[in-house]
CSV table of C-alpha atoms in Angstrom, one decimal:
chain,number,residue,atom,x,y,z
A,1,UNK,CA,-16.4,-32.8,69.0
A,2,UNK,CA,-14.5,-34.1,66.0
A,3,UNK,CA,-14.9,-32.2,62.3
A,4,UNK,CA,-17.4,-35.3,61.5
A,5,UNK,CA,-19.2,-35.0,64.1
A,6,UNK,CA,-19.6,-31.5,64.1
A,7,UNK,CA,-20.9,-31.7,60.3
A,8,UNK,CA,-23.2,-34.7,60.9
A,9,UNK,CA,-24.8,-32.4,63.5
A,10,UNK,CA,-24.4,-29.7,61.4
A,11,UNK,CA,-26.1,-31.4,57.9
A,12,UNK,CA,-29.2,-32.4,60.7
A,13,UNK,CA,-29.9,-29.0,60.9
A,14,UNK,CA,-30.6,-28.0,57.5
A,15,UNK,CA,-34.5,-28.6,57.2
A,16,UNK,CA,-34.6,-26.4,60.0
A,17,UNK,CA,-32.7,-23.2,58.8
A,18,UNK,CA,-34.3,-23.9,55.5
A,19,UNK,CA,-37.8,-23.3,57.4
A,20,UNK,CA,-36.3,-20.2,59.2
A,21,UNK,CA,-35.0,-18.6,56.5
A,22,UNK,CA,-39.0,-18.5,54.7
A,23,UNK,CA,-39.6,-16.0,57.6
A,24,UNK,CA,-37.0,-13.9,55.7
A,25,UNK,CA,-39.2,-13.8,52.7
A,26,UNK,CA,-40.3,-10.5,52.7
A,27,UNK,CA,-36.7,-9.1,53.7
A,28,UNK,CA,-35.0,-10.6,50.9
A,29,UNK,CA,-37.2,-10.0,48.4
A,30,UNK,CA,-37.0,-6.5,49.1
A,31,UNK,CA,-33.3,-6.7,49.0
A,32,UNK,CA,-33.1,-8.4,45.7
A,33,UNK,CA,-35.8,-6.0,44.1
A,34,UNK,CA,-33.8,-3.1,45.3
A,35,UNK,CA,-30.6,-4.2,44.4
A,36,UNK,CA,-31.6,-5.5,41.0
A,37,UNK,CA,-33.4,-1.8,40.0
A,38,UNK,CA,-30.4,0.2,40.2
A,39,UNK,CA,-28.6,0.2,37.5
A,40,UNK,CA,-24.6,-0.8,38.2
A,41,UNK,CA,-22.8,-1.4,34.7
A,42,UNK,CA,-19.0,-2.2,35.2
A,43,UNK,CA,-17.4,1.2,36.1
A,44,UNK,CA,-20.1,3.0,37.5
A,45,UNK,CA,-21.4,1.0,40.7
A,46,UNK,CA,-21.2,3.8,42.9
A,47,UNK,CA,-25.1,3.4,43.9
A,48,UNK,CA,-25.4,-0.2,44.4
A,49,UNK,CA,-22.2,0.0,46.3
A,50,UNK,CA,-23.5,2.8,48.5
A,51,UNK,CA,-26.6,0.8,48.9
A,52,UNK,CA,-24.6,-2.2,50.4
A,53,UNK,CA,-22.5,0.2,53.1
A,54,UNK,CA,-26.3,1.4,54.0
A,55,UNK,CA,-27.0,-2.0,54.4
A,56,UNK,CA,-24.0,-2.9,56.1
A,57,UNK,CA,-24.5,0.0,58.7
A,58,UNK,CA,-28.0,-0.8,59.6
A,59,UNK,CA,-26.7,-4.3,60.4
A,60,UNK,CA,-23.7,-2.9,62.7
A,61,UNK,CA,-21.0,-3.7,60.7
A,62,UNK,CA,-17.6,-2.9,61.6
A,63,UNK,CA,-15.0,-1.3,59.5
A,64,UNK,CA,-17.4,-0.3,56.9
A,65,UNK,CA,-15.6,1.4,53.6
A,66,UNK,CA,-15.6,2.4,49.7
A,67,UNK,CA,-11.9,1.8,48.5
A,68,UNK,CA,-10.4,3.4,45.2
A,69,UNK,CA,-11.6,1.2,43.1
A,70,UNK,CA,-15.6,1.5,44.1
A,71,UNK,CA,-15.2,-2.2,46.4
A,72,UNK,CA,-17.8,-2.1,49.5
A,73,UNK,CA,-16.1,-3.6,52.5
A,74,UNK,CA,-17.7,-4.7,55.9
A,75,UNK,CA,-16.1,-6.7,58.8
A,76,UNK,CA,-18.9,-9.0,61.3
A,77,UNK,CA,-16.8,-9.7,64.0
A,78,UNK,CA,-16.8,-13.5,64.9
A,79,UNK,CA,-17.0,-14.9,68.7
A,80,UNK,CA,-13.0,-15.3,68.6
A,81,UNK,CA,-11.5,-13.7,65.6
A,82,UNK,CA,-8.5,-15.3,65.5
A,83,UNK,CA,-9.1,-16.2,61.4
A,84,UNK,CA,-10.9,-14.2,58.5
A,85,UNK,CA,-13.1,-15.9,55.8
A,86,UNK,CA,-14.4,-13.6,52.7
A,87,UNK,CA,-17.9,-13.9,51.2
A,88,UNK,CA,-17.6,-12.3,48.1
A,89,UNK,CA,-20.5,-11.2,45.0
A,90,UNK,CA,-19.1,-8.8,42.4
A,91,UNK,CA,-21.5,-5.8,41.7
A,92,UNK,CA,-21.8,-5.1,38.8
A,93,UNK,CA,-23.5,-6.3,35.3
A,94,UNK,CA,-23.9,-6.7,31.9
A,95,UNK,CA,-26.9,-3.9,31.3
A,96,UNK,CA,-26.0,0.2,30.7
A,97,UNK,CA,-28.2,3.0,32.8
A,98,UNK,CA,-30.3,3.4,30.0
A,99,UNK,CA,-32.2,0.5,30.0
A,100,UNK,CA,-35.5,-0.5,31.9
A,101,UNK,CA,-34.2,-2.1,35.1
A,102,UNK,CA,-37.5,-2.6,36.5
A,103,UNK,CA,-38.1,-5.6,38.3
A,104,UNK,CA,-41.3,-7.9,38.4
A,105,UNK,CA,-42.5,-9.6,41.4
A,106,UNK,CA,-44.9,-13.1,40.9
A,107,UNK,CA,-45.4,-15.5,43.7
A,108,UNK,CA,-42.8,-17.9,42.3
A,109,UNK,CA,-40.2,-15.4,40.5
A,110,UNK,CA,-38.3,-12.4,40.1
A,111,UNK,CA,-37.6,-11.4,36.8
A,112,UNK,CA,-35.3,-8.2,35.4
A,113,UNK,CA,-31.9,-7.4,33.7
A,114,UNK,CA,-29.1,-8.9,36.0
A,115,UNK,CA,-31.6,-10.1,38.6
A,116,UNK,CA,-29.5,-13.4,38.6
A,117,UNK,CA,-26.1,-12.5,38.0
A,118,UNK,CA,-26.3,-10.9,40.6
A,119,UNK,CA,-28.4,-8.7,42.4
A,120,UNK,CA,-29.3,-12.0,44.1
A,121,UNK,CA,-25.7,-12.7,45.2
A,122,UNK,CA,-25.3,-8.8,46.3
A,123,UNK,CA,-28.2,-9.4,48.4
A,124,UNK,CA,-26.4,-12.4,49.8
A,125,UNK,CA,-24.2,-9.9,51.6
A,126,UNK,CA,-26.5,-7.4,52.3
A,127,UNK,CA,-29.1,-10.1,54.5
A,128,UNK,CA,-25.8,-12.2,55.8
A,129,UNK,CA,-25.8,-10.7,59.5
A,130,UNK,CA,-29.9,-11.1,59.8
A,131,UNK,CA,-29.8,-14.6,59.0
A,132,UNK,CA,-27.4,-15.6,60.9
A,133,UNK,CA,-29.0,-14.0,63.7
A,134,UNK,CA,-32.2,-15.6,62.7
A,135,UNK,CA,-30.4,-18.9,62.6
A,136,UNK,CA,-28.4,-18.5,66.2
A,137,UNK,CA,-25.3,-19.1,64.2
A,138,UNK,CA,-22.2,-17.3,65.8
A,139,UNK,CA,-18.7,-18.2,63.7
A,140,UNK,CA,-15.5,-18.1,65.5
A,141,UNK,CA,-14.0,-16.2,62.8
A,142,UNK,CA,-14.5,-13.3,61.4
A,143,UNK,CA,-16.4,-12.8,58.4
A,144,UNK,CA,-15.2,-10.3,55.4
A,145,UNK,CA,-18.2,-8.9,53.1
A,146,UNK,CA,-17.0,-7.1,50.2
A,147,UNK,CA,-19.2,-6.3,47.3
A,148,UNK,CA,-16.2,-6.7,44.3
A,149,UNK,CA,-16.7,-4.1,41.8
A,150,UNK,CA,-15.4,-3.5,38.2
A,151,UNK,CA,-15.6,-7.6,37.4
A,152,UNK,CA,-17.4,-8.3,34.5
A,153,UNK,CA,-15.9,-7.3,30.7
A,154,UNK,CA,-13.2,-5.2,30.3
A,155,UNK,CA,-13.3,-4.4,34.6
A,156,UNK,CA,-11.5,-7.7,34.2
A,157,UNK,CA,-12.3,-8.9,38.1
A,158,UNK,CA,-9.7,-5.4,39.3
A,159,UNK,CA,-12.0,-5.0,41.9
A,160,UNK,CA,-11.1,-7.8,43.6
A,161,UNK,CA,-7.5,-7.9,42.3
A,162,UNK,CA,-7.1,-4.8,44.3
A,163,UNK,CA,-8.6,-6.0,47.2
A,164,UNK,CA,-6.7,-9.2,47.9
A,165,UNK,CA,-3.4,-7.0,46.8
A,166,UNK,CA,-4.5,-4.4,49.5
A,167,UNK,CA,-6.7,-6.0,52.0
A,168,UNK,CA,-5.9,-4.8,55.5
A,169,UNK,CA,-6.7,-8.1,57.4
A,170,UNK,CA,-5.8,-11.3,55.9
A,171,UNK,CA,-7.7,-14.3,55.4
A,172,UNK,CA,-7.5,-17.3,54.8
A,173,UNK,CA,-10.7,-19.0,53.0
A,174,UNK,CA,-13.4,-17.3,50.8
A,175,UNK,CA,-16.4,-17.7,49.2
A,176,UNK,CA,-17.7,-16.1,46.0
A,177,UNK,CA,-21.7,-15.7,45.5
A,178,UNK,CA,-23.6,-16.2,42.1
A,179,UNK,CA,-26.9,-16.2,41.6
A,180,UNK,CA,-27.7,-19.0,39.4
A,181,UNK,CA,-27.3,-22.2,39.6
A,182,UNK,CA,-28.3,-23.4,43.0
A,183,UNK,CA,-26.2,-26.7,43.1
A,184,UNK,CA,-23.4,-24.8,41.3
A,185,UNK,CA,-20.1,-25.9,43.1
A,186,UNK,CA,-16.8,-24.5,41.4
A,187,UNK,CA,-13.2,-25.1,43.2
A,188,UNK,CA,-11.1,-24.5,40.0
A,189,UNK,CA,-10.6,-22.0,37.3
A,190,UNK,CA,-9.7,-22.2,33.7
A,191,UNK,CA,-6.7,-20.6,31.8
A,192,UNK,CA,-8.9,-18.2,29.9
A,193,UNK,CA,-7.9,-14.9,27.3
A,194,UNK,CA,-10.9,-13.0,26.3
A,195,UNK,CA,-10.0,-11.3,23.2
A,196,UNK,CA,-11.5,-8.5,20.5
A,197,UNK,CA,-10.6,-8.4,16.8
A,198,UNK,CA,-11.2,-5.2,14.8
A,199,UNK,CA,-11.3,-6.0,11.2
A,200,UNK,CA,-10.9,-2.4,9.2
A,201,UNK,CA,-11.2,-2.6,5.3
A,202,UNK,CA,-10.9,-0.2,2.7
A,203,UNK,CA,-13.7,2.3,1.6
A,204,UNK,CA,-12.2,2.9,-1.8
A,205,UNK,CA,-14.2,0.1,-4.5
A,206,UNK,CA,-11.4,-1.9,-6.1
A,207,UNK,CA,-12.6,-5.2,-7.9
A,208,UNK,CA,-9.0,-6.7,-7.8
A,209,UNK,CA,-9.1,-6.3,-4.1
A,210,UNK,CA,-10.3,-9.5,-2.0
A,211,UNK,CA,-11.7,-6.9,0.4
A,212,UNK,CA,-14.1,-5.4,-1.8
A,213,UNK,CA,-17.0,-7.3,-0.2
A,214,UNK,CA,-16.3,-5.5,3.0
A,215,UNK,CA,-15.5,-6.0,6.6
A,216,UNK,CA,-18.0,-8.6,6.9
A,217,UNK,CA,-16.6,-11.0,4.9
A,218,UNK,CA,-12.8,-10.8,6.1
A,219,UNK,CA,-14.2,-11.2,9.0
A,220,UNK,CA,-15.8,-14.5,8.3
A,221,UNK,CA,-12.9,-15.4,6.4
A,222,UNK,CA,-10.6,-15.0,9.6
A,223,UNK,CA,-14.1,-17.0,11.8
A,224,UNK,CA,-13.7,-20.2,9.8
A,225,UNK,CA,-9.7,-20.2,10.2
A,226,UNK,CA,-10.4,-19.8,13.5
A,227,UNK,CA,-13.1,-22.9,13.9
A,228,UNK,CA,-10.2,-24.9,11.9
A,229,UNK,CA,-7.9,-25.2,15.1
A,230,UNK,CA,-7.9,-28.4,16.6
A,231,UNK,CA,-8.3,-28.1,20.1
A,232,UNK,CA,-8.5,-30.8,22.3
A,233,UNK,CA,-11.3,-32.6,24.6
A,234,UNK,CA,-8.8,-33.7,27.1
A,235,UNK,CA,-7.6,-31.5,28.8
A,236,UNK,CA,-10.5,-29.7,28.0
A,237,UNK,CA,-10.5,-26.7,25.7
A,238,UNK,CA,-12.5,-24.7,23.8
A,239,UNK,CA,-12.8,-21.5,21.7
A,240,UNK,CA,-15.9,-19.9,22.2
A,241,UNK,CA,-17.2,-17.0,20.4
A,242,UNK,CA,-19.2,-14.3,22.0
A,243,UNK,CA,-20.1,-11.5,19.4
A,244,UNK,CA,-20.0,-10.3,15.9
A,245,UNK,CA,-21.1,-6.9,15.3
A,246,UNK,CA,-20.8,-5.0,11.9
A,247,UNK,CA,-23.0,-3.0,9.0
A,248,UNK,CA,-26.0,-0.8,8.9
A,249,UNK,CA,-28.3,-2.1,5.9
A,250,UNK,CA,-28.8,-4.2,3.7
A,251,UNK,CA,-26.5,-3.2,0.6
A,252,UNK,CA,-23.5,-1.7,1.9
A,253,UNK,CA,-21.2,-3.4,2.7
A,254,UNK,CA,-19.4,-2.1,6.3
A,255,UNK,CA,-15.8,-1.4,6.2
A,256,UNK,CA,-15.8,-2.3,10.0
A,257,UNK,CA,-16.5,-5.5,11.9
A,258,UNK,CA,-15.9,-6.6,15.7
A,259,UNK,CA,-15.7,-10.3,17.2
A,260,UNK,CA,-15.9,-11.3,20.4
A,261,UNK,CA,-14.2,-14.5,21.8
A,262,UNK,CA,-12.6,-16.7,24.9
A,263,UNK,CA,-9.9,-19.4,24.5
A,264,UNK,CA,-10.5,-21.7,27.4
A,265,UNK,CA,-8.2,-24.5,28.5
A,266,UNK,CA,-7.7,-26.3,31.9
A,267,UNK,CA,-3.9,-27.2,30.7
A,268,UNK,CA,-1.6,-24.4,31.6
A,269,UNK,CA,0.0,-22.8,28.3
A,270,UNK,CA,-2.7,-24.1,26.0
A,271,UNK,CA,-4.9,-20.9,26.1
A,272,UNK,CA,-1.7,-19.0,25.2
A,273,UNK,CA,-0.9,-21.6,22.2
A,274,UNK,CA,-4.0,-21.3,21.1
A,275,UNK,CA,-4.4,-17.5,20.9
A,276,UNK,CA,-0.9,-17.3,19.0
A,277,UNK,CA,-2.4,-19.5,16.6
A,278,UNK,CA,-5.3,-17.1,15.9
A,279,UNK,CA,-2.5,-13.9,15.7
A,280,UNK,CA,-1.1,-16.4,13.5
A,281,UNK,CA,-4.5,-16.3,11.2
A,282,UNK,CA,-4.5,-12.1,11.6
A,283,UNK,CA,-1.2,-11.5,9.9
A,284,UNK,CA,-2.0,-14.0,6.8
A,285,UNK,CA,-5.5,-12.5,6.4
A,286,UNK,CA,-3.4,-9.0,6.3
A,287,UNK,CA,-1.3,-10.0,3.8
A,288,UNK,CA,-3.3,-11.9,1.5
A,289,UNK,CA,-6.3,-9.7,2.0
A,290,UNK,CA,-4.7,-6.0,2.5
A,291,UNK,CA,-6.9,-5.5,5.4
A,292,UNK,CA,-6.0,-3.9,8.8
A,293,UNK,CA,-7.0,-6.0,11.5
A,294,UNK,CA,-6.2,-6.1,15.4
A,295,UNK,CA,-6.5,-8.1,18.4
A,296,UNK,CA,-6.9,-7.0,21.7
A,297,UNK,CA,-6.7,-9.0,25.0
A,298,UNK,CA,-8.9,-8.2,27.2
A,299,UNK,CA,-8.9,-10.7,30.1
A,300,UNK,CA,-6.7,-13.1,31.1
A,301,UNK,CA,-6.8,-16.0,33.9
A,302,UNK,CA,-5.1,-18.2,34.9
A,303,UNK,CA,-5.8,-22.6,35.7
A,304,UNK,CA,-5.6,-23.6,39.5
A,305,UNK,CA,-7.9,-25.9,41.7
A,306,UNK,CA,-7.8,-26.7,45.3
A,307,UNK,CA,-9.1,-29.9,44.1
A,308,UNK,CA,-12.1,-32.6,44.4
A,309,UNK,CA,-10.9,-33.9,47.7
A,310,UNK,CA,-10.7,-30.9,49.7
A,311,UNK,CA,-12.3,-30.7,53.1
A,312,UNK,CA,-14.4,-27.4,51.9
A,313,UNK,CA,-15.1,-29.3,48.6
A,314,UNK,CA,-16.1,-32.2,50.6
A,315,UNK,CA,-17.9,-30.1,53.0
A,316,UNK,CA,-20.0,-28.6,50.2
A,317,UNK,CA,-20.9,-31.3,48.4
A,318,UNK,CA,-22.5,-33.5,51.7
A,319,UNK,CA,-23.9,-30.3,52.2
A,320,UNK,CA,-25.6,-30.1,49.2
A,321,UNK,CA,-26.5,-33.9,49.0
A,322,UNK,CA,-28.0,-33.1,52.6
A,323,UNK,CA,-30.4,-30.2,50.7
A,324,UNK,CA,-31.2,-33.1,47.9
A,325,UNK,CA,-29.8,-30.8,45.5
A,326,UNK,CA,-27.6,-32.4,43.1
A,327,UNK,CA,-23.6,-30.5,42.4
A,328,UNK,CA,-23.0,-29.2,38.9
A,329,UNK,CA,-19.4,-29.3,39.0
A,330,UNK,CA,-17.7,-26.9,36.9
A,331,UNK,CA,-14.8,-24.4,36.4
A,332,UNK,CA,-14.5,-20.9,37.0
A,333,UNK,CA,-13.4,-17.8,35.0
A,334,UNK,CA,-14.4,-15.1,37.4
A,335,UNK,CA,-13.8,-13.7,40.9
A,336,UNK,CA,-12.4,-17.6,42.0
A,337,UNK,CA,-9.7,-17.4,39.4
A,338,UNK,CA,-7.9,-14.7,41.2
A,339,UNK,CA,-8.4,-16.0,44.8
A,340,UNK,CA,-7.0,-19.6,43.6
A,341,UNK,CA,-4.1,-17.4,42.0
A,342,UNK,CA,-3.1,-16.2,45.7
A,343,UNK,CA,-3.0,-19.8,46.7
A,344,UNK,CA,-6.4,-18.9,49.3
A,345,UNK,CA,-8.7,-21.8,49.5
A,346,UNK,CA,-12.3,-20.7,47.6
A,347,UNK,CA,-15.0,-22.2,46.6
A,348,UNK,CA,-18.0,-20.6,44.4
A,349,UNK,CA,-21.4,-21.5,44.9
A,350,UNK,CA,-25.1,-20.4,43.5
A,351,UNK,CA,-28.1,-19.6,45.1
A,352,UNK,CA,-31.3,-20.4,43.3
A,353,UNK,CA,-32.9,-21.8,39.9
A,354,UNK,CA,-32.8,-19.2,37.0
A,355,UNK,CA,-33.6,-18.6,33.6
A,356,UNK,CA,-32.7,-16.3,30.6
A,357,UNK,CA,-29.4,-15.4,32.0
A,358,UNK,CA,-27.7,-12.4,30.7
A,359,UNK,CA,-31.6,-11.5,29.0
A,360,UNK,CA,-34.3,-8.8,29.7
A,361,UNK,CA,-36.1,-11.4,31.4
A,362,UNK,CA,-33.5,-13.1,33.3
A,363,UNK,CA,-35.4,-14.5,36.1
A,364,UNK,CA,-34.6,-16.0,39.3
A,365,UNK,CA,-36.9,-18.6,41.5
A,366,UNK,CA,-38.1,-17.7,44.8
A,367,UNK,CA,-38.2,-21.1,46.7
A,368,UNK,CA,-35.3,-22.5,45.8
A,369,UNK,CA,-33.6,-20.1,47.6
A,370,UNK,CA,-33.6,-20.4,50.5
A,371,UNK,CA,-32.1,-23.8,50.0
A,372,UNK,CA,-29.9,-21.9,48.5
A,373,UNK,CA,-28.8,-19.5,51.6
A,374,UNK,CA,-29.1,-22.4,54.3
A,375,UNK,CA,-26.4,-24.2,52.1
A,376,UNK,CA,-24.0,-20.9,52.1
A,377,UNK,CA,-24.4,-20.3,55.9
A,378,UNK,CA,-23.4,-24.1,56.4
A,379,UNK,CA,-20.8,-23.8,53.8
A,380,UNK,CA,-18.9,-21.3,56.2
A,381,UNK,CA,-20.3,-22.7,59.4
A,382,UNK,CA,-17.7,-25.9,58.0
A,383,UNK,CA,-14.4,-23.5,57.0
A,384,UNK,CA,-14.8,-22.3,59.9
A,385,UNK,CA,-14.9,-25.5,62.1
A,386,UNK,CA,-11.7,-27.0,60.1
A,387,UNK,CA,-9.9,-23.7,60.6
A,388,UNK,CA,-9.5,-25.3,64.4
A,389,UNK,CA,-8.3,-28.8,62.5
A,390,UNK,CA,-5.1,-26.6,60.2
């Protein structure tokens, strides 16, 4: 059977394992609950990653580990084994242990801190043998689950830097799970440096001094010289800024102040332009201002693609039309961005509707996803039939 023939069978099917996967219901729901109310901040995802090896072993996983830096690692052996493809979700998220992480179950939803992004995607992995199973899908290859820790913020995706740098069986196609959005369909990554300024002003009161207003307002100062860079639509580019945080009260004014921000580019060397410009802006402020200000980077990625026309881009995106769900193309800045830097063909996809992302309330629809899974199982069910065309 050709690679089109084997799809057009293959897209055919999807009703069905959309219908089988409902019987799942219950199972994944509990997954995602579970996964979603234990609290796994960047650095410290030792119980959700010891939840998915309990998972894994229940599901008679093979080589089943915790590496050095906190990745969980399982192997389902495929009918032949002769190639390995990666499914991974990164762990952790946004919210610190001592929040609420209680999550709330209605007919239609599931709402709670990091519910989306990604207790859903975790639980991708952790319900990946039992649907297959469900579904009568055997792959030829082998399958590589590794919940990536130590991704988000300052972990600065070293999870999964470590594992592609140390990984004991190679592979040669992966997929990264997110969440939200179901129709989500990323194949590149942007150059990207996420970056912190510290703006520190005097305490002393000195009415020649510019500063005397504080941290706030150098601060703002150094925000609009920022905004005044011209950056362009095509290729496209973009500063964004993510945070400010500074002062206590109403009258007095802070002699510290944070921001937050991203250069974004898809044209190689822009990003790095760009943030030279804004160091640029740092040392004038200094010297006009006497200020102390510093930058930190705290991220940095990297542009690649394996482009619009590749087979698994291709794959995905008949798959998708088969689901009548329409693709969101977009770029990525996370776990894809280091995959595409090894020169591995990857693709990220989503797995339901959501709301409120990064929010208390972040919520995540129930019906949508099983469209959602049906489209990741087929997703592979395809790398793994081209492997045999390579």
């Amino acid at each position: 059977m050709s690679n089109d023939e084997y799809e057009k069978a293959l897209l055919a099917k999807l009703p069905e394992y959309r219908e089988k996967l409902l019987s799942l219901r219950e199972r994944i729901l509990a997954d995602v609950v579970m996964v979603g109310e234990i609290p796994s901040p960047t650095f410290e995802e030792e119980k959700v990653v010891q939840f998915i090896c309990n998972r894994f072993t229940e599901e008679g996983l093979d080589q089943i580990s915790i590496d050095e830096v906190t990745n969980a690692t399982g192997l389902l052996p495929g009918t032949e084994g002769k190639h390995n493809i990666l499914v991974a979700a990164h762990t952790d998220r946004i919210w610190q242990n001592g929040i609420d992480h209680t999550v709330t179950v209605t007919s239609e939803s599931l709402i709670g801190p990091g519910i989306a992004d990604n207790a859903l995607g975790v639980t991708a992995l952790t319900t990946l043998p039992t649907l297959l199973k469900v579904l009568g899908v055997e792959l030829k290859s082998n399958l590589i689950l590794l919940g990536a820790s130590r991704s988000m913020g300052r972990g600065d995706l070293e999870g999964l830097r470590f594992f592609t740098e140390n990984a004991k069986l190679p592979f040669g196609a992966a997929v990264c799970v997110e969440g939200i959005q179901l129709g989500r369909l990323s194949y590149s990554s942007l150059g990207m440096n996420r970056c912190e300024i510290q703006v520190i002003t005097p305490e002393k009161h000195d009415w020649e001094s510019w500063s005397l207003t504080g941290a706030i307002t150098a601060l703002t100062q150094i925000v609009q010289r920022i905004l005044a860079i011209e950056t362009p639509q095509v290729p496209k580019t973009s500063i964004i800024l993510g945070s400010i945080n500074s002062g206590t009260s109403f009258n007095l004014p802070p002699t510290q102040a944070t921001l937050r921000f991203e250069v974004r580019s898809e044209e190689p060397g822009m990003v790095t332009r760009i943030r030279e410009q804004i160091e640029e802006i740092l040392e004038q402020n200094i010297a006009e201002n006497g200020i102390h200000a510093t930058m930190e980077i705290l991220a940095r990625r990297r542009p690649g693609s394996i482009g619009f026309s590749h087979p698994y881009v291709r794959s995905a995106r008949e798959i998708l039309k088969a689901l009548d769900i329409k693709p969101q193309v977009a770029p990525s800045t996370s776990e894809l961005s280091v995959l595409l830097d090894k020169d591995i063909p990857s693709l990220t996809l989503g797995l339901t509707e959501g709301d409120n992302k990064h929010k208390l309330d972040e919520a995540i629809r129930i019906k949508p996803m099983f469209s959602g899974l049906a489209q990741l199982i087929a997703t592979l069910q395809c790398i793994d039939n081209q492997f045999e065309d390579e």
